PDB file of C-alpha atoms in Angstrom:
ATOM      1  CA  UNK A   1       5.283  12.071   1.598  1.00  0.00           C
ATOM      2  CA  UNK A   2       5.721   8.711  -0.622  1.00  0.00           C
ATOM      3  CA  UNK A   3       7.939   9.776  -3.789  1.00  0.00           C
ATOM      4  CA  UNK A   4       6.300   8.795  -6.902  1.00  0.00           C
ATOM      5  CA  UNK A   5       8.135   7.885 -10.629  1.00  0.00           C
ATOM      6  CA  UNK A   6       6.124   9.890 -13.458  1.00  0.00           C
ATOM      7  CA  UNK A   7       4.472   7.934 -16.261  1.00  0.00           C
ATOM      8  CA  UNK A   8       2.475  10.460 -18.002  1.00  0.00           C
ATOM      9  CA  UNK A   9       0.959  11.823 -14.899  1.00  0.00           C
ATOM     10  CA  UNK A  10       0.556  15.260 -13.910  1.00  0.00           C
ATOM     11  CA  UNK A  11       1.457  16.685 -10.458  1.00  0.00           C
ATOM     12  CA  UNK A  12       2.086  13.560  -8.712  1.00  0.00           C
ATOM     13  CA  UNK A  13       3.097  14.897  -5.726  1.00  0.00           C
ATOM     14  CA  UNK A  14      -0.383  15.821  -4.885  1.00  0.00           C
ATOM     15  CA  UNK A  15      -1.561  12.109  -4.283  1.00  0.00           C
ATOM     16  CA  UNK A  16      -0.142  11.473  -1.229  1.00  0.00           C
ATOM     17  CA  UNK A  17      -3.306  12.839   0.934  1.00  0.00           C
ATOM     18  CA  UNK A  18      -7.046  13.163   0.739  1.00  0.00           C
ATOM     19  CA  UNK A  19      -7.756  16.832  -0.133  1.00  0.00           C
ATOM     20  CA  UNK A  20      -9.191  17.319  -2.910  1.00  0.00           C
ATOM     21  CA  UNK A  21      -5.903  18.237  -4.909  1.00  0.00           C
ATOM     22  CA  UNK A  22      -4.914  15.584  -7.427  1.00  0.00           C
ATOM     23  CA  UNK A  23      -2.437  13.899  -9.725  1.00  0.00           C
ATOM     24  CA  UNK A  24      -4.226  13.472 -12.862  1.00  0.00           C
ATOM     25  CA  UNK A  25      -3.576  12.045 -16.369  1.00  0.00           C
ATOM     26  CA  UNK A  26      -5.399  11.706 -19.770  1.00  0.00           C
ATOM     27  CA  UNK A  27      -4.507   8.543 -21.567  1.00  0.00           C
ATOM     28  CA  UNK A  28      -4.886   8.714 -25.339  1.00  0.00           C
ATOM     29  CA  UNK A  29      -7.345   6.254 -26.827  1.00  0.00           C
ATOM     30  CA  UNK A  30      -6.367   2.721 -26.432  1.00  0.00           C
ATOM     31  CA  UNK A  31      -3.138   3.905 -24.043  1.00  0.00           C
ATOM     32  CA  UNK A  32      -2.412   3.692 -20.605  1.00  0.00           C
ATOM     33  CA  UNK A  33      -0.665   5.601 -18.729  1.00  0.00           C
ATOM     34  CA  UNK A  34       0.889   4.629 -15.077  1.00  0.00           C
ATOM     35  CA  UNK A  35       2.610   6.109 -11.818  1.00  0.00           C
ATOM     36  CA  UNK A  36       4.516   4.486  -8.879  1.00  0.00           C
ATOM     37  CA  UNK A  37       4.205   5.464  -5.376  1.00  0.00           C
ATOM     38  CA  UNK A  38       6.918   4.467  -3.175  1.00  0.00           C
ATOM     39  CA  UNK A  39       9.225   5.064  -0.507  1.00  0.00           C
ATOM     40  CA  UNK A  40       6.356   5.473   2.331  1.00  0.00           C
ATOM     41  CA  UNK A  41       8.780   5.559   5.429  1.00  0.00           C
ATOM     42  CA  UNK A  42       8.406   2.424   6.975  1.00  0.00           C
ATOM     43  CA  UNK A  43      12.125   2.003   7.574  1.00  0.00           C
ATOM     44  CA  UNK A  44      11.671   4.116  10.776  1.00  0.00           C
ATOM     45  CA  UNK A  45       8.203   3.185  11.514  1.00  0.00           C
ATOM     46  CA  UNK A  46       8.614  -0.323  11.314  1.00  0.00           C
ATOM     47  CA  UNK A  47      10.663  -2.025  14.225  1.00  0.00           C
ATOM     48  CA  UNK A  48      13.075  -4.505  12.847  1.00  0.00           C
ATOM     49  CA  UNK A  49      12.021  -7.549  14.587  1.00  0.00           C
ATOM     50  CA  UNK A  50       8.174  -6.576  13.278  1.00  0.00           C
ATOM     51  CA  UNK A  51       6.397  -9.639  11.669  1.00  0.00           C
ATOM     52  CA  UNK A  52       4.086  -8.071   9.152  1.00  0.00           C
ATOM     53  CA  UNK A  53       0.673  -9.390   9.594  1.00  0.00           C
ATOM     54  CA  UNK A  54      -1.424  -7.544   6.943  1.00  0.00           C
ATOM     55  CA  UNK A  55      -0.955  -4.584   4.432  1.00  0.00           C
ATOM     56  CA  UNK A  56      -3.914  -2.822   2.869  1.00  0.00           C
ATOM     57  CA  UNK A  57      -3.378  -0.060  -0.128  1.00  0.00           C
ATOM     58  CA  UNK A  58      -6.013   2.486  -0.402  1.00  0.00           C
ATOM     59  CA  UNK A  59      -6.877   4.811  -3.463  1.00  0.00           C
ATOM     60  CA  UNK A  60      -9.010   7.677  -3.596  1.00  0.00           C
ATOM     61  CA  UNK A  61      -9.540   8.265  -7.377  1.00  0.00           C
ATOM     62  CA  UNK A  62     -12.304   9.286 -10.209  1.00  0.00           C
ATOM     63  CA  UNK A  63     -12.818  10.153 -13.797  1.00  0.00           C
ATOM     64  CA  UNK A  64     -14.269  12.993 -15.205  1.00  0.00           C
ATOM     65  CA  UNK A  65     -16.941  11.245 -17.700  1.00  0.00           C
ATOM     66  CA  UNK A  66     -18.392   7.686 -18.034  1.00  0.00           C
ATOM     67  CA  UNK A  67     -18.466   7.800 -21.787  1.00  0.00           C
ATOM     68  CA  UNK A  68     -14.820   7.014 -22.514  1.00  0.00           C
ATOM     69  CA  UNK A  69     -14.217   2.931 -21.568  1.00  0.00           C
ATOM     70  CA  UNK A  70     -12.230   3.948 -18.591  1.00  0.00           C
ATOM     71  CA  UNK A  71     -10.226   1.418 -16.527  1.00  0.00           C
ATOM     72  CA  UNK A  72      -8.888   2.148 -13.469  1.00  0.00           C
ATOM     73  CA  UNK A  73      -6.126   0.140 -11.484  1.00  0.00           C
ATOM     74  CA  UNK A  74      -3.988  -0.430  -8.585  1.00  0.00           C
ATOM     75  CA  UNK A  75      -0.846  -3.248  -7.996  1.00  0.00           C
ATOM     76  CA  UNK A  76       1.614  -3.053  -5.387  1.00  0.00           C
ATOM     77  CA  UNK A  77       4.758  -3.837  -6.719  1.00  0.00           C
ATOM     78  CA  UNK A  78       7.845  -5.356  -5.233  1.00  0.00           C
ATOM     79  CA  UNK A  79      11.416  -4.823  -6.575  1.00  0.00           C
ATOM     80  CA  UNK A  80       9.462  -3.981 -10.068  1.00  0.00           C
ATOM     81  CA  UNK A  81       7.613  -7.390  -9.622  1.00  0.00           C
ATOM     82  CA  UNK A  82       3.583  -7.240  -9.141  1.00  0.00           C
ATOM     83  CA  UNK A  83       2.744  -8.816  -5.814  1.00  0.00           C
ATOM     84  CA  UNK A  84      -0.884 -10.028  -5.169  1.00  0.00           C
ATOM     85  CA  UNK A  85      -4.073  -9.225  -7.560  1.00  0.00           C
ATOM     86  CA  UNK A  86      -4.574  -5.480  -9.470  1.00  0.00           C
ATOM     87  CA  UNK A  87      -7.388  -3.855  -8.371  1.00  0.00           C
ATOM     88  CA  UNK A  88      -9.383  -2.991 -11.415  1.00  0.00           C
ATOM     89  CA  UNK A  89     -12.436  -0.577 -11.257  1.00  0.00           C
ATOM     90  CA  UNK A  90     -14.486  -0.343 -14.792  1.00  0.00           C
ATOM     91  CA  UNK A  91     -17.388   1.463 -12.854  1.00  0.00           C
ATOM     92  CA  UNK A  92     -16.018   4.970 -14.381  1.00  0.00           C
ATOM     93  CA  UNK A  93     -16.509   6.482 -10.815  1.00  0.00           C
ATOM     94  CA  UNK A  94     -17.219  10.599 -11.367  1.00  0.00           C
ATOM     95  CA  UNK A  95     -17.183  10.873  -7.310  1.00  0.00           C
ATOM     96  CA  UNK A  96     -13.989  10.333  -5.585  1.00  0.00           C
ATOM     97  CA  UNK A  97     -13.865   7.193  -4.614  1.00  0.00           C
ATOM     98  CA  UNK A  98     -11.597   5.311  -2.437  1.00  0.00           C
ATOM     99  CA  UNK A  99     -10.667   1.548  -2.848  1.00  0.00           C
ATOM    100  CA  UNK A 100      -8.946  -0.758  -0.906  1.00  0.00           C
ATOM    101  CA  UNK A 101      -6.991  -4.126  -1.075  1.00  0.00           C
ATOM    102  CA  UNK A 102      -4.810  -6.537   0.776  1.00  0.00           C
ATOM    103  CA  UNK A 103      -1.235  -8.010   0.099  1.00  0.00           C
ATOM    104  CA  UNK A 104      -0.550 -10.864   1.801  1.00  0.00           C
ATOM    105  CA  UNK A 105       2.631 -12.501   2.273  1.00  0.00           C
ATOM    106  CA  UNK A 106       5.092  -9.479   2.405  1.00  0.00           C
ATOM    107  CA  UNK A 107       7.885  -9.092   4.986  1.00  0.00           C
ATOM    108  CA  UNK A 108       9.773  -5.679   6.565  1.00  0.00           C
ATOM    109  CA  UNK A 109      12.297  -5.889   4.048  1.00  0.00           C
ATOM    110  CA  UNK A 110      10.344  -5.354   1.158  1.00  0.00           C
ATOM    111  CA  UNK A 111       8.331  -2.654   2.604  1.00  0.00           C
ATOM    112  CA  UNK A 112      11.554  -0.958   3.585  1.00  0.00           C
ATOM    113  CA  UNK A 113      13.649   0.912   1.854  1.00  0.00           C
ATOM    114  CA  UNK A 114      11.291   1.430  -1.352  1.00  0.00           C
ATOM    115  CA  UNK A 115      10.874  -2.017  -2.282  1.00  0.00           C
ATOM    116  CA  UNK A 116       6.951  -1.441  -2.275  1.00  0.00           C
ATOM    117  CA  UNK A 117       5.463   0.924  -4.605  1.00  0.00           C
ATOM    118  CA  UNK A 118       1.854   1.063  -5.386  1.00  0.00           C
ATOM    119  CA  UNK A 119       0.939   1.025  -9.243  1.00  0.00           C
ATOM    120  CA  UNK A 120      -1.889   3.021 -10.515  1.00  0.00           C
ATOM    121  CA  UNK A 121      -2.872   3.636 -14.270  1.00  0.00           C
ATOM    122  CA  UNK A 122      -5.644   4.743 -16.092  1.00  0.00           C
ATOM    123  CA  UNK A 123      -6.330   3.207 -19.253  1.00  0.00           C
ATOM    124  CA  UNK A 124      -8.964   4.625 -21.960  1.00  0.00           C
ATOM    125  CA  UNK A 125     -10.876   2.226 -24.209  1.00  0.00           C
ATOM    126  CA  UNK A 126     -11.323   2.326 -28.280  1.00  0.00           C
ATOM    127  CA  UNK A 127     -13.796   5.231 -27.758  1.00  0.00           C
ATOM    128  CA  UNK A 128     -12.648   8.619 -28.943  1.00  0.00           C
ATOM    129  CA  UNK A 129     -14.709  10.290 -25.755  1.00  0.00           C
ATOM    130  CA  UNK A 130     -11.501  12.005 -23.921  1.00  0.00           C
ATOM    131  CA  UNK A 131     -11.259  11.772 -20.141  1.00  0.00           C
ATOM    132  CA  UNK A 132      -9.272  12.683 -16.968  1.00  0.00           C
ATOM    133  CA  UNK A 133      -8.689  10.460 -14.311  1.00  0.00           C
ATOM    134  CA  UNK A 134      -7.650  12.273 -10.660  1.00  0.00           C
ATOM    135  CA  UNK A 135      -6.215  10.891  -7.937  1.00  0.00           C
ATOM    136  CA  UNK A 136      -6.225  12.275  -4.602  1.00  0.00           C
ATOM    137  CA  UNK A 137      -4.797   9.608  -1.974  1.00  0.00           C
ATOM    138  CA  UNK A 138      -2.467   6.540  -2.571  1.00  0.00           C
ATOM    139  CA  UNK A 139      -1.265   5.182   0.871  1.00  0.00           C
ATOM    140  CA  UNK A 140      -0.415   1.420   2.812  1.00  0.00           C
ATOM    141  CA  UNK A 141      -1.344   0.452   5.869  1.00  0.00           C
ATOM    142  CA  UNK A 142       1.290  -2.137   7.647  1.00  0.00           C
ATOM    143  CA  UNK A 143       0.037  -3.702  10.905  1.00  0.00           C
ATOM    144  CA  UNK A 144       2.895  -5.787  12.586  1.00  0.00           C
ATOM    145  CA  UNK A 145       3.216  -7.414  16.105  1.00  0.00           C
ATOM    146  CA  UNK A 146       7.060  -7.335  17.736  1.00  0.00           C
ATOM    147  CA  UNK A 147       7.756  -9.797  19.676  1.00  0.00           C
ATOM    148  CA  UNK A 148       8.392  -9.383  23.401  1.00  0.00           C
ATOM    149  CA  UNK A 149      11.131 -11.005  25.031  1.00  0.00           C
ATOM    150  CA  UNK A 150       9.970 -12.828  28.264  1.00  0.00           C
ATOM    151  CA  UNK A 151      12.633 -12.699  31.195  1.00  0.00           C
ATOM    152  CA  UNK A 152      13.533 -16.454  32.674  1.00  0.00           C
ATOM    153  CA  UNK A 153      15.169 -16.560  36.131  1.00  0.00           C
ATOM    154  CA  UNK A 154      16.798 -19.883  37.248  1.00  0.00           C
ATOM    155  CA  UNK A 155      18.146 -21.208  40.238  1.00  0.00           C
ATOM    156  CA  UNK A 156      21.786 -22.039  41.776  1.00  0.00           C
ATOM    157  CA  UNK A 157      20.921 -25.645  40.697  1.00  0.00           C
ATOM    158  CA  UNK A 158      19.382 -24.271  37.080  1.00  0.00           C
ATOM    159  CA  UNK A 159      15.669 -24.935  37.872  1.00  0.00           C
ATOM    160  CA  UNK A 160      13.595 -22.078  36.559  1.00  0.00           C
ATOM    161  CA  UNK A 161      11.910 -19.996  39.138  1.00  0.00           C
ATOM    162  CA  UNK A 162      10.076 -17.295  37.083  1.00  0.00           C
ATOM    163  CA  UNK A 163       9.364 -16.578  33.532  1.00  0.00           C
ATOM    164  CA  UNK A 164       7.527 -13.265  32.889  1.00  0.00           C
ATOM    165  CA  UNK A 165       5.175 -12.402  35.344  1.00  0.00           C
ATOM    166  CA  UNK A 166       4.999 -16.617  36.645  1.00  0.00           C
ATOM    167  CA  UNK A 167       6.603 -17.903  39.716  1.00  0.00           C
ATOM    168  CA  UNK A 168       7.765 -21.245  40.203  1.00  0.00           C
ATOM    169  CA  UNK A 169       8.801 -22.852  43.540  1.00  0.00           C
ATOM    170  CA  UNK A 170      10.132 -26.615  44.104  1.00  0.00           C
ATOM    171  CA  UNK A 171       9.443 -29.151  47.273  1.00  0.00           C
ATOM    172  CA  UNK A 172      12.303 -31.467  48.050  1.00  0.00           C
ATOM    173  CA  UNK A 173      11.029 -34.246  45.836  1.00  0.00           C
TER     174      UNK A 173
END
């Protein structure tokens, strides 16, 4: 499981998959209160040569009344700098409800070794309604391609006869 840095949250640990069992957190009026999520493993997942060619972030959250101006949001974060747009919900979802969005640009390096944590807060408005925001699922999705190296054979007189699964042959001329 993805470790997780406590910022008013209650039992974080529980975010890490879809069951029903949450981190959760009531933010005073006009407060917000956050939690990173990092360390997701991709150090041995991801092949070093990878080229990272999309990462989505997923959240699986609700609150427990609409009455309270709640925000909900969601920022990956590289070496403590925000990376790409928040995801902001003001919808006050009562249902869990699971979000998604995209960071482009990122390489292995700072998906590796807990560079990339994923933000989330809750934030309550200037209302003095109370509520608790729960949330049941943070996780990233990396695809990557590797490259594969393509096998060249040449010649006594260094003209190439095959490369990968093409053969070449030579007349006289």
């Amino acid at each position: 499981p993805p470790a997780w840095h406590d910022g008013g949250w209650t039992a974080e640990p529980n975010a890490y998959v879809s069951d029903n069992v949450y981190a959760t957190t009531s933010p005073p009026k006009n407060q917000t209160r956050t939690v990173n999520y990092g360390t997701f493993g991709f150090d041995a997942t991801i092949p070093a040569t990878a080229t990272i060619t999309g990462v989505t972030v997923s959240v699986e959250w609700k609150v427990s009344t609409t009455a309270s101006i709640a925000t909900l949001g969601a920022q990956a974060v590289v070496n403590g700098t925000p990376v790409g747009t928040e995801l902001v919900n003001t919808l006050e979802p009562t249902a869990d409800t699971t979000q998604s969005f995209t960071v482009s640009g990122l390489t292995r390096a700072q998906l590796a070794n807990g560079a990339l944590v994923v933000r989330v807060r809750a934030t309550r408005g200037n209302v003095n309604t109370a509520f608790t925001a729960s949330l049941d699922a943070v996780s990233v999705k990396v695809d990557y391609m590797v490259q594969v190296p393509t096998a060249i054979t040449v010649d006594a007189v260094g003209a190439t006869t095959a490369r990968g699964a093409d053969t070449f042959t030579y007349d006289q001329a």
